[in-house]
Coordinates of C-alpha atoms and ligand atoms in Angstrom, one line a residue:
M1 CA 118.4 116.2 78.8
E2 CA 116.3 119.2 79.7
E3 CA 112.9 119.7 78.2
T4 CA 112.3 123.3 77.2
E5 CA 109.1 125.2 76.8
Q6 CA 109.8 125.6 73.2
R7 CA 107.5 123.7 70.8
Y8 CA 108.5 122.0 67.6
A9 CA 105.8 121.6 64.9
Y10 CA 106.1 118.3 63.1
S11 CA 103.8 116.6 60.7
A12 CA 104.2 113.5 58.5
D13 CA 102.5 111.2 56.0
I14 CA 102.8 107.8 57.7
P15 CA 101.9 104.3 56.4
E16 CA 98.7 102.8 57.8
L17 CA 98.4 99.2 59.1
D18 CA 95.4 97.3 57.9
D19 CA 92.2 98.0 59.9
V20 CA 91.0 95.7 62.7
D21 CA 87.9 95.8 64.8
V22 CA 89.5 95.9 68.2
L23 CA 92.9 97.3 69.0
I24 CA 94.4 96.5 72.4
I25 CA 97.3 98.6 73.6
G26 CA 99.6 96.8 76.1
G27 CA 100.1 93.1 76.6
G28 CA 100.1 92.8 80.4
P29 CA 97.4 91.0 82.5
S30 CA 94.6 93.2 81.3
G31 CA 95.7 93.4 77.7
I32 CA 96.3 89.6 77.3
S33 CA 92.9 88.9 78.8
A34 CA 91.1 91.6 76.7
A35 CA 92.7 90.3 73.5
V36 CA 91.8 86.7 74.2
A37 CA 88.2 87.5 75.3
A38 CA 87.5 89.7 72.3
A39 CA 89.1 87.4 69.7
R40 CA 87.0 84.5 70.9
L41 CA 84.0 86.5 69.9
N42 CA 85.1 86.4 66.3
V43 CA 86.2 90.0 65.8
R44 CA 89.5 91.0 64.3
V45 CA 91.8 91.9 67.2
R46 CA 95.3 93.4 67.2
L47 CA 97.5 93.7 70.3
I48 CA 100.3 96.2 70.3
E49 CA 103.0 95.7 72.9
R50 CA 106.3 97.7 73.3
Y51 CA 108.4 94.8 74.5
G52 CA 109.3 91.7 72.5
F53 CA 107.1 89.4 74.7
L54 CA 103.8 89.6 76.5
G55 CA 103.1 89.7 80.2
G56 CA 103.7 93.3 81.4
N57 CA 104.5 93.2 85.1
L58 CA 104.0 89.4 85.1
T59 CA 107.2 89.1 83.0
A60 CA 109.0 92.4 82.3
G61 CA 108.4 93.5 85.9
L62 CA 109.3 90.1 87.4
V63 CA 106.3 90.8 89.7
G64 CA 104.8 87.9 91.6
P65 CA 103.2 85.9 92.9
C66 CA 99.8 86.9 91.5
M67 CA 97.9 88.2 94.5
T68 CA 94.8 86.5 95.6
S69 CA 92.0 85.7 93.2
Y70 CA 89.8 84.6 96.1
S71 CA 87.6 86.4 98.7
L72 CA 89.5 88.0 101.5
D73 CA 88.8 85.1 103.8
G74 CA 90.1 82.7 101.2
S75 CA 86.9 80.7 101.0
Q76 CA 85.7 81.5 97.4
Q77 CA 87.5 81.7 94.1
L78 CA 86.2 85.0 92.6
I79 CA 88.5 85.6 89.6
R80 CA 88.1 82.7 87.1
G81 CA 87.6 82.9 83.3
V82 CA 90.7 83.8 81.3
Y83 CA 92.7 84.1 84.6
E84 CA 91.9 80.5 85.7
E85 CA 92.7 79.2 82.2
F86 CA 96.0 81.1 82.1
V87 CA 97.0 79.5 85.5
Q88 CA 95.9 76.0 84.4
R89 CA 97.9 76.3 81.3
M90 CA 101.0 77.5 83.1
M91 CA 100.5 74.5 85.6
A92 CA 100.3 72.1 82.6
I93 CA 103.9 73.1 81.6
G94 CA 105.1 73.1 85.2
G95 CA 105.1 76.9 85.5
A96 CA 102.6 77.6 88.3
L97 CA 100.9 76.3 91.4
H98 CA 97.2 76.5 91.8
P99 CA 96.2 79.2 94.3
S100 CA 93.8 76.8 96.1
T101 CA 97.0 75.0 97.3
I102 CA 98.7 78.0 98.7
P103 CA 97.7 79.0 102.3
A104 CA 98.2 82.4 103.8
G105 CA 101.4 82.9 105.6
S106 CA 103.4 80.4 103.5
A107 CA 106.8 81.3 102.0
Y108 CA 105.1 81.7 98.6
C109 CA 103.1 84.6 100.2
G110 CA 106.2 86.2 101.6
F111 CA 105.0 84.8 105.0
I112 CA 102.2 87.4 105.0
V113 CA 98.8 86.4 106.3
Y114 CA 96.3 89.2 105.9
G115 CA 95.1 89.5 102.3
H116 CA 97.6 86.8 101.1
D117 CA 95.5 83.7 101.3
K118 CA 95.6 81.7 98.0
V119 CA 98.1 83.6 95.9
T120 CA 99.4 82.1 92.6
P121 CA 103.2 81.4 92.4
F122 CA 104.3 81.2 88.8
E123 CA 107.4 81.3 86.6
P124 CA 107.7 84.4 84.3
E125 CA 109.0 82.3 81.4
A126 CA 105.8 80.1 81.6
A127 CA 103.7 83.3 81.6
K128 CA 105.4 84.5 78.4
V129 CA 104.8 81.4 76.4
V130 CA 101.3 80.7 77.7
A131 CA 100.2 84.3 77.1
Q132 CA 101.5 84.2 73.5
R133 CA 99.8 80.8 72.8
M134 CA 96.5 81.9 74.2
C135 CA 96.5 85.0 72.1
L136 CA 97.6 83.3 68.9
E137 CA 95.2 80.4 69.3
A138 CA 92.3 82.9 69.8
G139 CA 93.4 84.5 66.5
V140 CA 94.9 87.7 67.9
D141 CA 97.3 89.6 65.6
L142 CA 100.3 90.4 67.7
L143 CA 102.5 93.4 67.0
L144 CA 105.4 93.4 69.4
H145 CA 108.3 95.9 69.6
T146 CA 105.8 98.7 69.0
M147 CA 105.2 101.7 71.2
V148 CA 102.0 103.7 71.0
V149 CA 102.9 107.4 71.0
D150 CA 99.7 109.2 70.1
A151 CA 96.0 108.8 69.6
I152 CA 94.0 109.6 66.5
V153 CA 90.9 111.5 67.5
D154 CA 88.0 112.3 65.2
D155 CA 87.0 115.7 66.5
C156 CA 88.8 117.1 69.5
E157 CA 86.3 119.9 69.9
A158 CA 83.3 117.6 69.9
V159 CA 81.3 117.0 73.1
N160 CA 82.2 113.3 72.9
P161 CA 85.4 113.1 70.8
R162 CA 85.8 109.7 69.2
I163 CA 89.1 107.7 69.2
L164 CA 89.7 106.3 65.8
G165 CA 93.1 104.6 66.5
V166 CA 96.6 105.3 67.5
V167 CA 100.0 106.3 66.1
C168 CA 102.7 103.8 67.0
A169 CA 106.5 103.6 66.5
G170 CA 108.7 100.7 65.7
K171 CA 111.9 99.9 63.9
G172 CA 110.1 100.9 60.6
G173 CA 109.2 104.3 61.9
L174 CA 105.7 105.7 62.6
R175 CA 102.5 103.9 61.7
A176 CA 98.8 104.7 62.0
A177 CA 96.7 101.8 63.4
R178 CA 92.9 102.3 63.2
A179 CA 90.1 100.2 64.7
K180 CA 86.5 100.4 65.6
V181 CA 87.3 100.2 69.3
V182 CA 90.5 100.8 71.1
V183 CA 91.2 99.3 74.5
D184 CA 93.9 101.0 76.5
C185 CA 95.7 98.4 78.6
S186 CA 99.0 100.4 78.9
A187 CA 98.6 100.7 82.7
D188 CA 99.5 104.3 82.4
G189 CA 96.4 105.3 80.4
D190 CA 98.7 106.4 77.6
V191 CA 96.1 106.3 74.8
A192 CA 93.6 108.1 77.0
H193 CA 96.1 110.7 77.9
F194 CA 97.1 111.3 74.3
A195 CA 93.4 111.5 73.3
G196 CA 92.8 114.3 75.9
V197 CA 90.9 112.2 78.5
H198 CA 91.1 113.8 81.9
T199 CA 93.3 111.8 84.2
R200 CA 94.6 112.1 87.8
Q201 CA 97.6 110.8 89.6
G202 CA 98.4 109.9 93.2
R203 CA 96.6 110.7 96.4
D204 CA 94.3 113.7 96.8
S205 CA 96.4 115.5 99.4
D206 CA 99.5 116.1 97.3
G207 CA 99.2 114.1 94.1
L208 CA 102.1 111.8 95.1
A209 CA 101.7 108.2 93.8
Q210 CA 102.8 104.9 95.3
P211 CA 106.6 104.4 95.2
Q212 CA 108.3 102.2 92.5
T213 CA 110.3 99.0 93.1
L214 CA 112.8 97.2 90.9
F215 CA 112.1 93.5 91.4
F216 CA 115.0 91.1 91.3
R217 CA 115.4 87.4 91.9
V218 CA 118.2 85.8 93.9
Q219 CA 119.5 82.2 94.0
N220 CA 121.6 80.1 96.3
V221 CA 119.4 80.9 99.3
N222 CA 119.1 78.3 102.1
D223 CA 115.3 77.9 102.1
Q224 CA 115.2 76.0 105.3
V225 CA 117.2 78.5 107.3
V226 CA 115.0 81.4 106.0
E227 CA 111.8 79.5 106.9
E228 CA 113.1 78.6 110.3
Y229 CA 114.3 82.2 111.0
V230 CA 111.1 83.9 110.0
R231 CA 108.9 81.4 111.8
S232 CA 110.9 81.7 115.0
H233 CA 110.5 85.5 114.9
P234 CA 106.8 86.1 115.1
E235 CA 107.4 89.5 116.6
D236 CA 108.6 90.7 113.2
Y237 CA 105.7 92.4 111.4
R238 CA 107.5 91.6 108.1
P239 CA 110.4 89.1 107.6
Y240 CA 113.6 90.2 109.2
A241 CA 111.9 93.5 110.4
S242 CA 114.1 93.7 113.6
I243 CA 117.3 93.3 111.7
V244 CA 116.1 96.0 109.2
A245 CA 115.0 98.3 112.0
K246 CA 118.5 98.2 113.6
A247 CA 120.3 98.7 110.3
T248 CA 118.0 101.6 109.4
A249 CA 118.7 103.2 112.8
E250 CA 122.4 102.9 112.1
G251 CA 122.0 104.2 108.5
R252 CA 123.0 100.9 107.0
F253 CA 119.8 99.8 105.2
P254 CA 119.7 100.9 101.6
A255 CA 115.9 101.4 101.0
P256 CA 113.0 103.0 102.9
R257 CA 111.4 99.7 104.0
R258 CA 110.5 98.1 107.3
G259 CA 111.2 94.5 106.4
I260 CA 112.2 92.3 103.6
G261 CA 109.6 91.5 100.9
L262 CA 110.7 88.0 99.8
Y263 CA 108.6 85.4 97.9
K264 CA 109.7 81.8 97.5
T265 CA 109.5 80.7 93.9
M266 CA 108.9 77.2 92.5
E267 CA 112.7 76.6 92.1
P268 CA 114.6 75.6 95.3
G269 CA 116.9 78.4 96.5
V270 CA 115.4 81.1 94.3
W271 CA 113.3 83.9 95.7
R272 CA 111.7 87.1 94.3
I273 CA 112.7 90.2 96.2
N274 CA 110.3 93.1 96.5
T275 CA 112.2 95.3 98.9
G276 CA 113.8 98.3 97.0
R277 CA 111.7 101.4 97.1
V278 CA 112.1 104.6 95.0
L279 CA 110.0 107.5 96.2
R280 CA 108.5 110.5 94.5
R281 CA 109.2 109.6 90.8
N282 CA 106.5 109.9 88.1
G283 CA 106.3 106.6 86.3
A284 CA 104.6 108.3 83.3
D285 CA 107.6 110.5 82.5
A286 CA 110.7 109.1 80.8
K287 CA 113.1 111.4 82.5
E288 CA 111.8 110.5 86.0
L289 CA 111.6 106.8 85.1
T290 CA 115.3 107.0 84.1
L291 CA 116.2 108.4 87.5
A292 CA 114.0 105.7 89.2
E293 CA 115.8 102.9 87.2
I294 CA 119.2 104.3 88.2
E295 CA 118.2 104.5 91.9
G296 CA 116.5 101.1 91.8
R297 CA 119.6 99.4 90.4
E298 CA 121.9 100.9 93.0
Q299 CA 119.5 99.8 95.7
T300 CA 119.6 96.3 94.3
V301 CA 123.4 96.1 94.5
A302 CA 123.4 97.4 98.1
L303 CA 120.5 95.2 99.1
L304 CA 122.3 92.1 97.9
D305 CA 125.4 93.1 99.9
F306 CA 123.2 93.7 102.9
F307 CA 121.4 90.3 102.5
R308 CA 124.7 88.5 102.3
N309 CA 126.1 90.1 105.4
N310 CA 123.1 90.3 107.7
L311 CA 120.3 87.9 106.9
P312 CA 120.3 84.2 108.1
G313 CA 119.9 82.0 105.0
F314 CA 121.3 84.5 102.6
E315 CA 125.0 84.1 103.3
K316 CA 125.8 82.7 99.9
V317 CA 123.1 84.6 97.9
E318 CA 123.7 85.5 94.3
L319 CA 121.8 87.7 91.9
R320 CA 119.7 85.7 89.4
D321 CA 118.3 88.6 87.4
T322 CA 116.6 92.0 87.7
A323 CA 113.4 93.0 86.0
T324 CA 113.4 94.4 82.4
Q325 CA 112.0 97.6 83.9
I326 CA 111.3 99.0 87.3
G327 CA 107.8 98.2 88.7
V328 CA 105.5 101.2 88.6
R329 CA 102.7 100.8 91.1
E330 CA 100.6 103.8 90.1
T331 CA 100.4 106.5 87.5
R332 CA 97.3 107.9 85.6
R333 CA 93.8 107.0 86.5
I334 CA 91.1 108.1 84.1
D335 CA 88.1 110.2 84.9
G336 CA 85.4 107.7 84.1
D337 CA 81.7 107.3 84.1
Y338 CA 82.0 105.9 87.6
E339 CA 84.9 106.4 90.1
L340 CA 85.3 103.4 92.4
T341 CA 85.9 104.5 96.0
L342 CA 87.2 103.2 99.3
D343 CA 83.6 103.2 100.6
D344 CA 82.5 100.9 97.7
L345 CA 85.2 98.4 98.8
R346 CA 84.4 98.7 102.5
S347 CA 80.7 98.3 102.1
G348 CA 80.8 95.6 99.3
R349 CA 78.5 97.9 97.4
S350 CA 76.4 96.1 94.7
F351 CA 76.5 97.5 91.1
E352 CA 73.9 96.7 88.5
D353 CA 76.8 96.7 85.9
V354 CA 79.1 94.5 88.0
I355 CA 81.9 92.9 85.9
A356 CA 84.3 91.5 88.5
L357 CA 84.3 90.4 92.1
C358 CA 87.5 90.8 94.2
G359 CA 88.8 90.2 97.7
Y360 CA 92.3 91.7 97.8
P361 CA 92.5 94.4 100.4
L362 CA 94.0 97.9 100.3
D363 CA 97.7 97.9 99.6
I364 CA 99.1 101.4 99.7
H365 CA 102.9 101.7 99.9
D366 CA 103.7 105.0 101.5
P367 CA 104.5 107.5 98.8
T368 CA 107.0 109.3 101.0
G369 CA 108.4 106.8 103.5
S370 CA 108.9 103.2 104.6
G371 CA 105.4 102.1 105.7
G372 CA 102.3 100.8 104.2
G373 CA 101.3 97.6 102.4
T374 CA 98.5 95.3 103.4
G375 CA 97.2 95.2 106.9
G376 CA 98.5 97.6 109.5
D377 CA 96.1 100.6 110.1
A378 CA 94.7 100.5 106.5
P379 CA 90.8 100.5 106.5
A380 CA 89.4 97.0 106.1
T381 CA 87.6 96.1 102.9
A382 CA 84.6 93.8 102.5
N383 CA 85.2 90.1 102.1
I384 CA 84.0 90.4 98.6
Y385 CA 83.6 93.7 96.7
Q386 CA 82.4 94.5 93.2
I387 CA 83.8 96.5 90.2
P388 CA 81.3 98.1 87.8
Y389 CA 81.8 98.3 84.0
R390 CA 81.6 102.1 84.0
V391 CA 85.1 102.4 85.6
M392 CA 86.5 101.6 82.1
L393 CA 84.6 104.2 80.2
P394 CA 86.3 107.6 79.9
R395 CA 83.7 110.2 80.8
Y396 CA 83.6 112.3 77.7
H397 CA 85.2 110.1 75.0
D398 CA 83.8 107.5 72.7
G399 CA 85.4 104.5 71.0
L400 CA 87.8 103.9 73.9
L401 CA 87.8 101.5 76.9
V402 CA 90.5 101.8 79.5
S403 CA 91.3 98.6 81.4
G404 CA 93.8 97.4 84.0
R405 CA 95.6 99.7 86.3
A406 CA 94.4 103.0 84.8
V407 CA 90.7 102.6 85.4
S408 CA 88.6 105.2 87.2
A409 CA 89.1 104.7 90.9
T410 CA 90.4 106.7 93.8
H411 CA 94.0 106.3 94.9
E412 CA 92.8 104.1 97.8
A413 CA 90.4 101.9 95.8
L414 CA 93.0 101.4 93.0
S415 CA 95.5 100.2 95.6
A416 CA 93.4 97.0 96.0
I417 CA 92.2 96.4 92.4
R418 CA 95.6 97.1 90.8
V419 CA 96.9 93.6 91.4
M420 CA 97.2 91.1 88.6
P421 CA 94.1 88.8 89.0
P422 CA 91.6 91.8 89.1
C423 CA 93.4 93.2 86.0
F424 CA 92.8 89.9 84.2
A425 CA 89.1 90.2 85.2
L426 CA 88.9 93.8 84.1
G427 CA 90.6 93.0 80.8
Q428 CA 88.2 90.1 80.0
A429 CA 85.2 92.4 80.5
A430 CA 86.8 95.1 78.4
G431 CA 87.6 92.6 75.6
I432 CA 84.0 91.3 75.5
A433 CA 82.5 94.8 75.7
A434 CA 84.7 95.9 72.8
A435 CA 83.7 92.9 70.7
L436 CA 80.0 93.5 71.5
S437 CA 80.3 97.1 70.6
V438 CA 81.7 96.2 67.2
G439 CA 79.0 93.7 66.6
N440 CA 76.2 96.1 67.6
R441 CA 77.9 99.1 65.9
A442 CA 77.3 100.9 69.2
S443 CA 79.8 102.8 71.3
P444 CA 81.2 100.9 74.3
R445 CA 79.1 103.2 76.5
H446 CA 75.9 101.7 74.9
V447 CA 76.8 98.1 75.2
D448 CA 73.9 96.2 76.7
Y449 CA 74.9 95.1 80.2
E450 CA 72.9 91.9 80.0
D451 CA 74.8 90.9 76.9
L452 CA 78.1 91.7 78.6
R453 CA 77.1 89.7 81.6
R454 CA 76.0 86.7 79.5
E455 CA 79.2 86.6 77.6
L456 CA 81.3 87.0 80.7
L457 CA 79.5 84.0 82.3
A458 CA 79.8 82.0 79.0
Q459 CA 83.6 82.7 79.1
G460 CA 83.8 81.3 82.7
A461 CA 83.8 84.5 84.7
Y462 CA 82.2 84.4 88.1
L463 CA 79.8 87.2 89.1
G464 CA 78.2 85.8 92.2
Ligands
LIG1 C1 106.6 96.8 92.6 C2 105.3 96.2 92.3 C3 104.8 95.1 93.1 C4 103.6 94.5 92.8 N1 103.3 93.3 93.4 C5 102.3 92.6 93.0 C6 102.1 91.3 93.4 O1 102.9 90.7 94.2 N2 101.1 90.5 92.9 C7 100.2 91.1 92.0 O2 99.2 90.4 91.6 N3 100.3 92.4 91.6 C8 101.4 93.1 92.0 N4 101.6 94.4 91.5 C9 100.6 95.0 90.7 C10 100.5 94.6 89.3 O3 101.7 94.0 88.8 C11 100.1 95.6 88.3 O4 99.2 96.6 88.8 C12 99.4 94.9 87.1 O5 100.4 94.2 86.4 C13 98.7 95.9 86.1 O6 98.3 95.2 85.0 P1 98.1 96.0 83.6 O7 97.6 95.0 82.6 O8 97.2 97.1 83.9 O9 99.5 96.6 83.3 P2 101.0 96.0 83.1 O10 101.2 94.7 83.8 O11 101.9 97.2 83.5 O12 101.1 95.9 81.5 C14 101.1 97.0 80.7 C15 101.7 96.5 79.4 O13 101.5 97.6 78.4 C16 102.7 97.8 77.7 N5 102.8 99.2 77.4 C17 102.7 100.3 78.2 N6 102.7 101.5 77.5 C18 102.7 101.1 76.2 C19 102.6 101.9 75.0 N7 102.6 103.2 75.0 N8 102.7 101.2 73.8 C20 102.7 99.8 73.8 N9 102.8 99.1 74.9 C21 102.7 99.7 76.1 C22 103.8 97.4 78.7 O14 105.0 97.1 78.1 C23 103.2 96.2 79.4 O15 103.4 95.0 78.8 C24 102.8 95.0 91.8 C25 103.2 96.1 91.1 C26 104.4 96.7 91.3 C27 104.8 97.8 90.5

């Protein structure tokens, strides 16, 4: 399928959904949190999600564990609020372990120490049901199986164009969905992009973004043998690194990686595998994503074969499942009122509009090769750093907040705050800000920070 330069003019009268106050696009960590937080402030909230279930990378991506919600040294829990409630509720149905019980270097952390103290192991099926319950109990109107394909903008030529809603597509065809405030939690900044918000992708030097990985889970692993092998090879920077290095040198390793990314799950013999790597594919382009999915699936088949024949503990391994879609680490980042930088993270800079505290370090997978990840030669971040509200405000547009992975940050800073607990924290702040904006009839840009802070604290967030 080749796209041509030719344009095709198309216009249509489309049915309109009933209006709501706040429209959340995307039901991943940031979207779930935004929807719950906003609905608890008694505004009418609708969440539109393209899949038939909530969770985003938590579920469709099979991504896990949730990286740390603590300070880098593991001493303070920073991300609480909706995230903590989400974890507690998964624990109550046997679907998660509390991060306070998971030390750095354990099998649940992929045996990684730096930046991996107090991660949250969880089961994707528990995440699906808990996310759904939390949204419905808060009064969120869920619209699943619906993909947003355009933005409705008041006056594109205005200095500050206002987003009035979105156009979405489902089995019934196109629909208009309008709201007083739209929160883009699509991770790719889809609404922002459709509305004409300026966005950037990848690193400054060449625009290349972090690579993609198709997560899969395996079963029938001998947990004890894996633990014993990894612990008896401390010289390996990542699990099985020397076996991978030899195979790579001999042209036998099927992905550009320097070790095996493997995370024990709560079920004996079952591990999540984060080892495939697809380079140089744009995750915000369907054609490129198609190629990435094809490559990711072939890597999975080859990796399984490699595991079986080369890795102690994996002799009888079987495939449990692959993710619904390949994991996309990085696409569009909006140009916001403030751009979070590496310096902010290194210095632990204080912001007067702080909405989240985080401790996860830089985590840049090499866009062109096998290196990267946490630790190594990446610059160190502060034990605790802050994220300001302004990273969620597109610089020239009104009526729109962008939360989760597409916020305004440099390639380096985003590599740290993109993990799931910070996305929950960002989402909670976006949801509250959207609700306050509706209540005050003011644009999100003019939400009073003291009100936002007060509501965040009332909803259990921690701001130091
Ligand atoms: C390979 C990989 C490994 C990772 N490892 C970890 C890890 O171990 N731990 C960790 O904490 N984080 C990890 N991350 C990071 C983390 O998963 C994401 O950055 C995080 O999930 C982003 O949250 P989000 O809410 O912004 O978006 P997402 O989780 O991507 O959710 C976005 C949601 O929006 C929906 N959506 C998108 N576009 C549209 C549209 N146009 N219309 C309707 N719905 C739409 C999607 O279906 C999805 O449900 C990893 C990421 C990847 C890709």
